[in-house]
Structure formats: structure tokens, C-alpha cells
Amino acid sequence: MDGIVNIPDLLDYMKKEGLVLVKEKDIIPSRLQERYLRKKSLTFKEIADANIWGEIGKSRVEAIAQELLPHEKFKTGNKWKVHRSAVERIAKNRGTL
């Protein structure tokens, strides 16, 4: 398909080829894990979205993070972040990484 394409033609083409549009959070969690674990630190939401500590929500991630040592988490602006080393350690202890 080259040039200008109208939306119905694009959707027909995608349907014929078996292609779909998905939100990033619906991608296989392992892909998100790969991308997020390249960062130096992760937010609670990123940990929950990628299922790094298992299939838990943000509030459960916050509860687990209360057990972290003070140097393993920090606040930037209004978001809490956890150092990658602590994220990986907890994931290995929980058997999710």
C-alpha cells in the first residue's frame, strides 16, 4: 500500500493480513518487562503494568514497596520510584522473573 490511504481501506487491509491495533498495556507483559527493566528505576504503575511482581495492581505494588529499605525507593515530583535492583530482587523472590 503506497500513497494516501483512506481509513476503511486500511482497516480492510489490516483485517485481510491478520493485523490488529492494541494498546501498549495489552502487549505481552514480557515485552514490557524487557523495556522497563532497561531503566534505572520504575514507577509503581510500570511494575504493575508489566506484571514484574506477578499479576497484581498498583495498590498491591505500593503495599509491597512499603517493605523496601529507604535507599531502594525515592520520590521524584509526586511519583514514587523503585531502583531496578530492588525490583529484580523482589521479582526473583516472588518467582516472577
Short mmCIF file of N, CA, C and O in Angstrom, two decimals, residues 8-95:
data_model
loop_
_atom_site.label_atom_id
_atom_site.label_comp_id
_atom_site.label_asym_id
_atom_site.label_seq_id
_atom_site.Cartn_x
_atom_site.Cartn_y
_atom_site.Cartn_z
N PRO A 8 -11.14 3.19 5.80
CA PRO A 8 -11.78 1.88 5.54
C PRO A 8 -10.87 0.93 4.76
O PRO A 8 -10.84 -0.27 5.04
N ASP A 9 -10.14 1.46 3.77
CA ASP A 9 -9.21 0.60 3.03
C ASP A 9 -8.11 0.06 3.92
O ASP A 9 -7.71 -1.10 3.82
N LEU A 10 -7.60 0.92 4.80
CA LEU A 10 -6.55 0.49 5.73
C LEU A 10 -7.07 -0.61 6.65
O LEU A 10 -6.40 -1.63 6.86
N LEU A 11 -8.25 -0.42 7.19
CA LEU A 11 -8.82 -1.43 8.09
C LEU A 11 -9.09 -2.74 7.36
O LEU A 11 -8.86 -3.83 7.92
N ASP A 12 -9.57 -2.67 6.11
CA ASP A 12 -9.78 -3.88 5.31
C ASP A 12 -8.45 -4.61 5.07
O ASP A 12 -8.37 -5.83 5.18
N TYR A 13 -7.41 -3.84 4.74
CA TYR A 13 -6.09 -4.42 4.51
C TYR A 13 -5.57 -5.10 5.77
O TYR A 13 -5.07 -6.23 5.74
N MET A 14 -5.71 -4.40 6.92
CA MET A 14 -5.24 -4.96 8.18
C MET A 14 -6.00 -6.24 8.53
O MET A 14 -5.41 -7.21 8.99
N LYS A 15 -7.28 -6.24 8.29
CA LYS A 15 -8.10 -7.41 8.58
C LYS A 15 -7.68 -8.59 7.70
O LYS A 15 -7.54 -9.72 8.16
N LYS A 16 -7.43 -8.29 6.43
CA LYS A 16 -7.02 -9.34 5.49
C LYS A 16 -5.66 -9.93 5.86
O LYS A 16 -5.44 -11.13 5.74
N GLU A 17 -4.77 -9.09 6.36
CA GLU A 17 -3.43 -9.54 6.74
C GLU A 17 -3.36 -10.09 8.16
O GLU A 17 -2.30 -10.53 8.61
N GLY A 18 -4.46 -10.00 8.89
CA GLY A 18 -4.46 -10.50 10.27
C GLY A 18 -3.78 -9.56 11.24
O GLY A 18 -3.28 -10.00 12.28
N LEU A 19 -3.74 -8.27 10.95
CA LEU A 19 -3.10 -7.29 11.81
C LEU A 19 -4.14 -6.60 12.69
O LEU A 19 -5.28 -6.42 12.28
N VAL A 20 -3.74 -6.23 13.88
CA VAL A 20 -4.64 -5.54 14.80
C VAL A 20 -3.91 -4.39 15.49
O VAL A 20 -2.68 -4.40 15.60
N LEU A 21 -4.66 -3.42 15.98
CA LEU A 21 -4.12 -2.34 16.78
C LEU A 21 -4.38 -2.67 18.24
O LEU A 21 -5.48 -3.07 18.61
N VAL A 22 -3.37 -2.52 19.09
CA VAL A 22 -3.54 -2.79 20.51
C VAL A 22 -2.90 -1.69 21.33
O VAL A 22 -1.99 -1.01 20.87
N LYS A 23 -3.38 -1.51 22.54
CA LYS A 23 -2.76 -0.58 23.46
C LYS A 23 -1.47 -1.20 23.98
O LYS A 23 -1.32 -2.41 24.05
N GLU A 24 -0.56 -0.33 24.38
CA GLU A 24 0.74 -0.81 24.88
C GLU A 24 0.56 -1.73 26.08
O GLU A 24 1.26 -2.73 26.22
N LYS A 25 -0.39 -1.42 26.96
CA LYS A 25 -0.56 -2.23 28.17
C LYS A 25 -1.10 -3.62 27.85
O LYS A 25 -1.04 -4.51 28.69
N ASP A 26 -1.64 -3.83 26.64
CA ASP A 26 -2.16 -5.13 26.26
C ASP A 26 -1.12 -6.01 25.57
O ASP A 26 -1.39 -7.16 25.25
N ILE A 27 0.07 -5.46 25.35
CA ILE A 27 1.16 -6.24 24.74
C ILE A 27 1.59 -7.29 25.75
O ILE A 27 1.46 -7.12 26.96
N ILE A 28 2.11 -8.37 25.28
CA ILE A 28 2.60 -9.43 26.17
C ILE A 28 3.47 -8.80 27.26
O ILE A 28 4.40 -8.06 26.97
N PRO A 29 3.16 -9.07 28.52
CA PRO A 29 3.91 -8.44 29.62
C PRO A 29 5.42 -8.64 29.53
O PRO A 29 6.17 -7.78 29.98
N SER A 30 5.88 -9.72 28.93
CA SER A 30 7.33 -9.92 28.86
C SER A 30 8.01 -8.84 28.03
O SER A 30 9.14 -8.46 28.32
N ARG A 31 7.32 -8.33 27.01
CA ARG A 31 7.90 -7.24 26.23
C ARG A 31 8.00 -5.98 27.07
O ARG A 31 8.99 -5.25 26.99
N LEU A 32 6.97 -5.70 27.85
CA LEU A 32 7.03 -4.55 28.74
C LEU A 32 8.12 -4.75 29.78
O LEU A 32 8.84 -3.81 30.12
N GLN A 33 8.24 -5.97 30.29
CA GLN A 33 9.28 -6.25 31.27
C GLN A 33 10.65 -5.95 30.68
O GLN A 33 11.48 -5.31 31.33
N GLU A 34 10.89 -6.40 29.46
CA GLU A 34 12.18 -6.15 28.82
C GLU A 34 12.46 -4.67 28.73
O GLU A 34 13.56 -4.21 29.04
N ARG A 35 11.47 -3.91 28.28
CA ARG A 35 11.66 -2.48 28.10
C ARG A 35 11.85 -1.77 29.44
O ARG A 35 12.74 -0.94 29.59
N TYR A 36 11.02 -2.11 30.41
CA TYR A 36 11.10 -1.43 31.69
C TYR A 36 12.36 -1.79 32.46
O TYR A 36 12.91 -0.97 33.17
N LEU A 37 12.82 -3.03 32.35
CA LEU A 37 14.00 -3.45 33.11
C LEU A 37 15.30 -2.89 32.54
O LEU A 37 16.37 -3.13 33.09
N ARG A 38 15.21 -2.15 31.45
CA ARG A 38 16.39 -1.42 30.95
C ARG A 38 16.55 -0.08 31.66
O ARG A 38 17.60 0.54 31.58
N LYS A 39 15.51 0.37 32.34
CA LYS A 39 15.54 1.64 33.05
C LYS A 39 16.29 1.49 34.37
O LYS A 39 16.42 0.39 34.89
N LYS A 40 16.72 2.62 34.92
CA LYS A 40 17.40 2.59 36.21
C LYS A 40 16.42 2.47 37.36
O LYS A 40 16.76 1.95 38.42
N SER A 41 15.20 2.98 37.16
CA SER A 41 14.18 2.89 38.20
C SER A 41 12.80 2.83 37.55
O SER A 41 12.62 3.25 36.41
N LEU A 42 11.84 2.28 38.27
CA LEU A 42 10.49 2.11 37.74
C LEU A 42 9.46 2.68 38.72
O LEU A 42 9.66 2.60 39.93
N THR A 43 8.36 3.18 38.17
CA THR A 43 7.26 3.65 39.00
C THR A 43 6.43 2.44 39.42
O THR A 43 6.53 1.36 38.84
N PHE A 44 5.58 2.64 40.41
CA PHE A 44 4.70 1.56 40.85
C PHE A 44 3.79 1.10 39.71
O PHE A 44 3.55 -0.09 39.55
N LYS A 45 3.31 2.04 38.91
CA LYS A 45 2.42 1.70 37.80
C LYS A 45 3.13 0.86 36.76
O LYS A 45 2.57 -0.10 36.23
N GLU A 46 4.38 1.18 36.45
CA GLU A 46 5.15 0.40 35.48
C GLU A 46 5.36 -1.03 35.98
O GLU A 46 5.25 -1.98 35.20
N ILE A 47 5.62 -1.19 37.26
CA ILE A 47 5.81 -2.52 37.83
C ILE A 47 4.53 -3.32 37.71
O ILE A 47 4.54 -4.49 37.32
N ALA A 48 3.39 -2.68 38.00
CA ALA A 48 2.10 -3.38 37.92
C ALA A 48 1.72 -3.69 36.48
O ALA A 48 1.26 -4.80 36.18
N ASP A 49 1.91 -2.74 35.56
CA ASP A 49 1.52 -2.94 34.15
C ASP A 49 2.29 -4.08 33.49
O ASP A 49 1.75 -4.81 32.67
N ALA A 50 3.57 -4.22 33.84
CA ALA A 50 4.40 -5.24 33.22
C ALA A 50 4.34 -6.58 33.96
O ALA A 50 5.01 -7.53 33.58
N ASN A 51 3.56 -6.65 35.02
CA ASN A 51 3.44 -7.87 35.82
C ASN A 51 4.80 -8.38 36.29
O ASN A 51 5.04 -9.59 36.34
N ILE A 52 5.67 -7.48 36.65
CA ILE A 52 7.01 -7.87 37.08
C ILE A 52 6.96 -8.62 38.41
O ILE A 52 7.72 -9.56 38.62
N TRP A 53 6.05 -8.20 39.30
CA TRP A 53 5.91 -8.88 40.59
C TRP A 53 4.71 -9.79 40.59
O TRP A 53 4.19 -10.15 41.65
N GLY A 54 4.25 -10.20 39.44
CA GLY A 54 3.06 -11.04 39.32
C GLY A 54 1.88 -10.21 38.87
O GLY A 54 1.98 -9.02 38.65
N GLU A 55 0.75 -10.85 38.73
CA GLU A 55 -0.45 -10.17 38.26
C GLU A 55 -1.14 -9.47 39.43
O GLU A 55 -2.12 -9.94 39.98
N ILE A 56 -0.55 -8.33 39.80
CA ILE A 56 -1.09 -7.54 40.91
C ILE A 56 -1.29 -6.11 40.43
O ILE A 56 -0.71 -5.68 39.43
N GLY A 57 -2.08 -5.37 41.15
CA GLY A 57 -2.36 -3.99 40.80
C GLY A 57 -1.40 -3.02 41.45
O GLY A 57 -0.54 -3.40 42.26
N LYS A 58 -1.59 -1.75 41.11
CA LYS A 58 -0.71 -0.71 41.62
C LYS A 58 -0.76 -0.61 43.14
O LYS A 58 0.26 -0.42 43.79
N SER A 59 -1.95 -0.77 43.72
CA SER A 59 -2.06 -0.66 45.18
C SER A 59 -1.30 -1.77 45.89
O SER A 59 -0.70 -1.55 46.95
N ARG A 60 -1.30 -2.97 45.32
CA ARG A 60 -0.54 -4.09 45.91
C ARG A 60 0.96 -3.83 45.77
O ARG A 60 1.74 -4.15 46.67
N VAL A 61 1.37 -3.25 44.63
CA VAL A 61 2.79 -2.89 44.44
C VAL A 61 3.19 -1.88 45.51
O VAL A 61 4.27 -1.98 46.10
N GLU A 62 2.32 -0.90 45.78
CA GLU A 62 2.61 0.09 46.81
C GLU A 62 2.76 -0.58 48.18
O GLU A 62 3.64 -0.21 48.96
N ALA A 63 1.92 -1.56 48.46
CA ALA A 63 2.00 -2.27 49.75
C ALA A 63 3.31 -3.04 49.87
O ALA A 63 3.95 -3.02 50.93
N ILE A 64 3.72 -3.69 48.80
CA ILE A 64 4.99 -4.43 48.81
C ILE A 64 6.15 -3.45 48.96
O ILE A 64 7.13 -3.72 49.66
N ALA A 65 6.05 -2.30 48.31
CA ALA A 65 7.13 -1.31 48.35
C ALA A 65 7.32 -0.72 49.74
O ALA A 65 8.40 -0.19 50.04
N GLN A 66 6.32 -0.82 50.61
CA GLN A 66 6.47 -0.33 51.99
C GLN A 66 7.55 -1.11 52.73
O GLN A 66 8.14 -0.60 53.68
N GLU A 67 7.81 -2.34 52.28
CA GLU A 67 8.80 -3.18 52.94
C GLU A 67 10.22 -2.93 52.44
O GLU A 67 11.18 -3.48 52.97
N LEU A 68 10.36 -2.10 51.41
CA LEU A 68 11.67 -1.80 50.86
C LEU A 68 12.48 -0.95 51.83
O LEU A 68 11.92 -0.19 52.63
N LEU A 69 13.79 -1.06 51.73
CA LEU A 69 14.66 -0.20 52.52
C LEU A 69 14.59 1.22 51.99
O LEU A 69 14.28 1.44 50.81
N PRO A 70 14.88 2.21 52.82
CA PRO A 70 14.76 3.61 52.38
C PRO A 70 15.60 3.96 51.15
O PRO A 70 15.19 4.78 50.34
N HIS A 71 16.75 3.33 50.99
CA HIS A 71 17.60 3.66 49.84
C HIS A 71 17.16 2.96 48.55
O HIS A 71 17.70 3.23 47.49
N GLU A 72 16.17 2.06 48.63
CA GLU A 72 15.72 1.32 47.45
C GLU A 72 14.57 2.01 46.72
O GLU A 72 14.23 1.62 45.61
N LYS A 73 13.97 3.03 47.35
CA LYS A 73 12.88 3.77 46.70
C LYS A 73 13.11 5.26 46.93
O LYS A 73 13.75 5.67 47.90
N PHE A 74 12.58 6.07 46.02
CA PHE A 74 12.73 7.51 46.14
C PHE A 74 11.57 8.20 45.44
O PHE A 74 10.85 7.58 44.65
N LYS A 75 11.39 9.45 45.74
CA LYS A 75 10.27 10.20 45.18
C LYS A 75 10.80 11.25 44.21
O LYS A 75 11.71 12.01 44.55
N THR A 76 10.23 11.28 43.00
CA THR A 76 10.56 12.31 42.03
C THR A 76 9.27 13.03 41.69
O THR A 76 8.33 12.42 41.17
N GLY A 77 9.20 14.30 42.04
CA GLY A 77 7.95 15.02 41.84
C GLY A 77 6.90 14.45 42.77
O GLY A 77 7.05 14.47 43.99
N ASN A 78 5.84 13.91 42.20
CA ASN A 78 4.80 13.29 43.03
C ASN A 78 4.70 11.79 42.80
O ASN A 78 3.73 11.17 43.19
N LYS A 79 5.72 11.20 42.17
CA LYS A 79 5.71 9.76 41.90
C LYS A 79 6.83 9.07 42.66
O LYS A 79 7.96 9.54 42.72
N TRP A 80 6.49 7.92 43.22
CA TRP A 80 7.50 7.08 43.86
C TRP A 80 8.11 6.17 42.81
O TRP A 80 7.41 5.67 41.94
N LYS A 81 9.42 5.97 42.92
CA LYS A 81 10.13 5.07 42.02
C LYS A 81 10.94 4.08 42.85
O LYS A 81 11.32 4.37 43.98
N VAL A 82 11.18 2.92 42.25
CA VAL A 82 11.95 1.86 42.90
C VAL A 82 13.16 1.57 42.02
O VAL A 82 13.03 1.44 40.79
N HIS A 83 14.33 1.47 42.63
CA HIS A 83 15.54 1.14 41.87
C HIS A 83 15.40 -0.25 41.23
O HIS A 83 14.80 -1.16 41.82
N ARG A 84 15.94 -0.39 40.03
CA ARG A 84 15.81 -1.64 39.29
C ARG A 84 16.36 -2.83 40.06
O ARG A 84 15.78 -3.92 40.03
N SER A 85 17.43 -2.66 40.77
CA SER A 85 18.00 -3.78 41.51
C SER A 85 17.00 -4.31 42.55
O SER A 85 16.88 -5.53 42.73
N ALA A 86 16.28 -3.42 43.21
CA ALA A 86 15.27 -3.85 44.18
C ALA A 86 14.09 -4.52 43.49
O ALA A 86 13.55 -5.51 43.97
N VAL A 87 13.70 -3.98 42.34
CA VAL A 87 12.60 -4.57 41.56
C VAL A 87 12.95 -6.00 41.16
O VAL A 87 12.15 -6.92 41.33
N GLU A 88 14.16 -6.19 40.65
CA GLU A 88 14.59 -7.53 40.23
C GLU A 88 14.71 -8.48 41.41
O GLU A 88 14.32 -9.64 41.31
N ARG A 89 15.21 -8.00 42.54
CA ARG A 89 15.36 -8.84 43.73
C ARG A 89 14.00 -9.36 44.21
O ARG A 89 13.83 -10.55 44.47
N ILE A 90 13.03 -8.46 44.28
CA ILE A 90 11.70 -8.87 44.73
C ILE A 90 11.07 -9.82 43.73
O ILE A 90 10.43 -10.80 44.10
N ALA A 91 11.24 -9.55 42.44
CA ALA A 91 10.68 -10.42 41.41
C ALA A 91 11.27 -11.83 41.52
O ALA A 91 10.55 -12.82 41.39
N LYS A 92 12.56 -11.93 41.75
CA LYS A 92 13.18 -13.24 41.88
C LYS A 92 12.69 -13.95 43.14
O LYS A 92 12.44 -15.16 43.13
N ASN A 93 12.52 -13.21 44.23
CA ASN A 93 12.00 -13.81 45.47
C ASN A 93 10.57 -14.30 45.29
O ASN A 93 10.19 -15.31 45.88
N ARG A 94 9.78 -13.60 44.49
CA ARG A 94 8.39 -13.99 44.24
C ARG A 94 8.27 -15.02 43.12
O ARG A 94 7.20 -15.54 42.87
N GLY A 95 9.37 -15.29 42.41
CA GLY A 95 9.37 -16.27 41.33
C GLY A 95 8.68 -15.79 40.05
O GLY A 95 8.18 -16.60 39.29
#
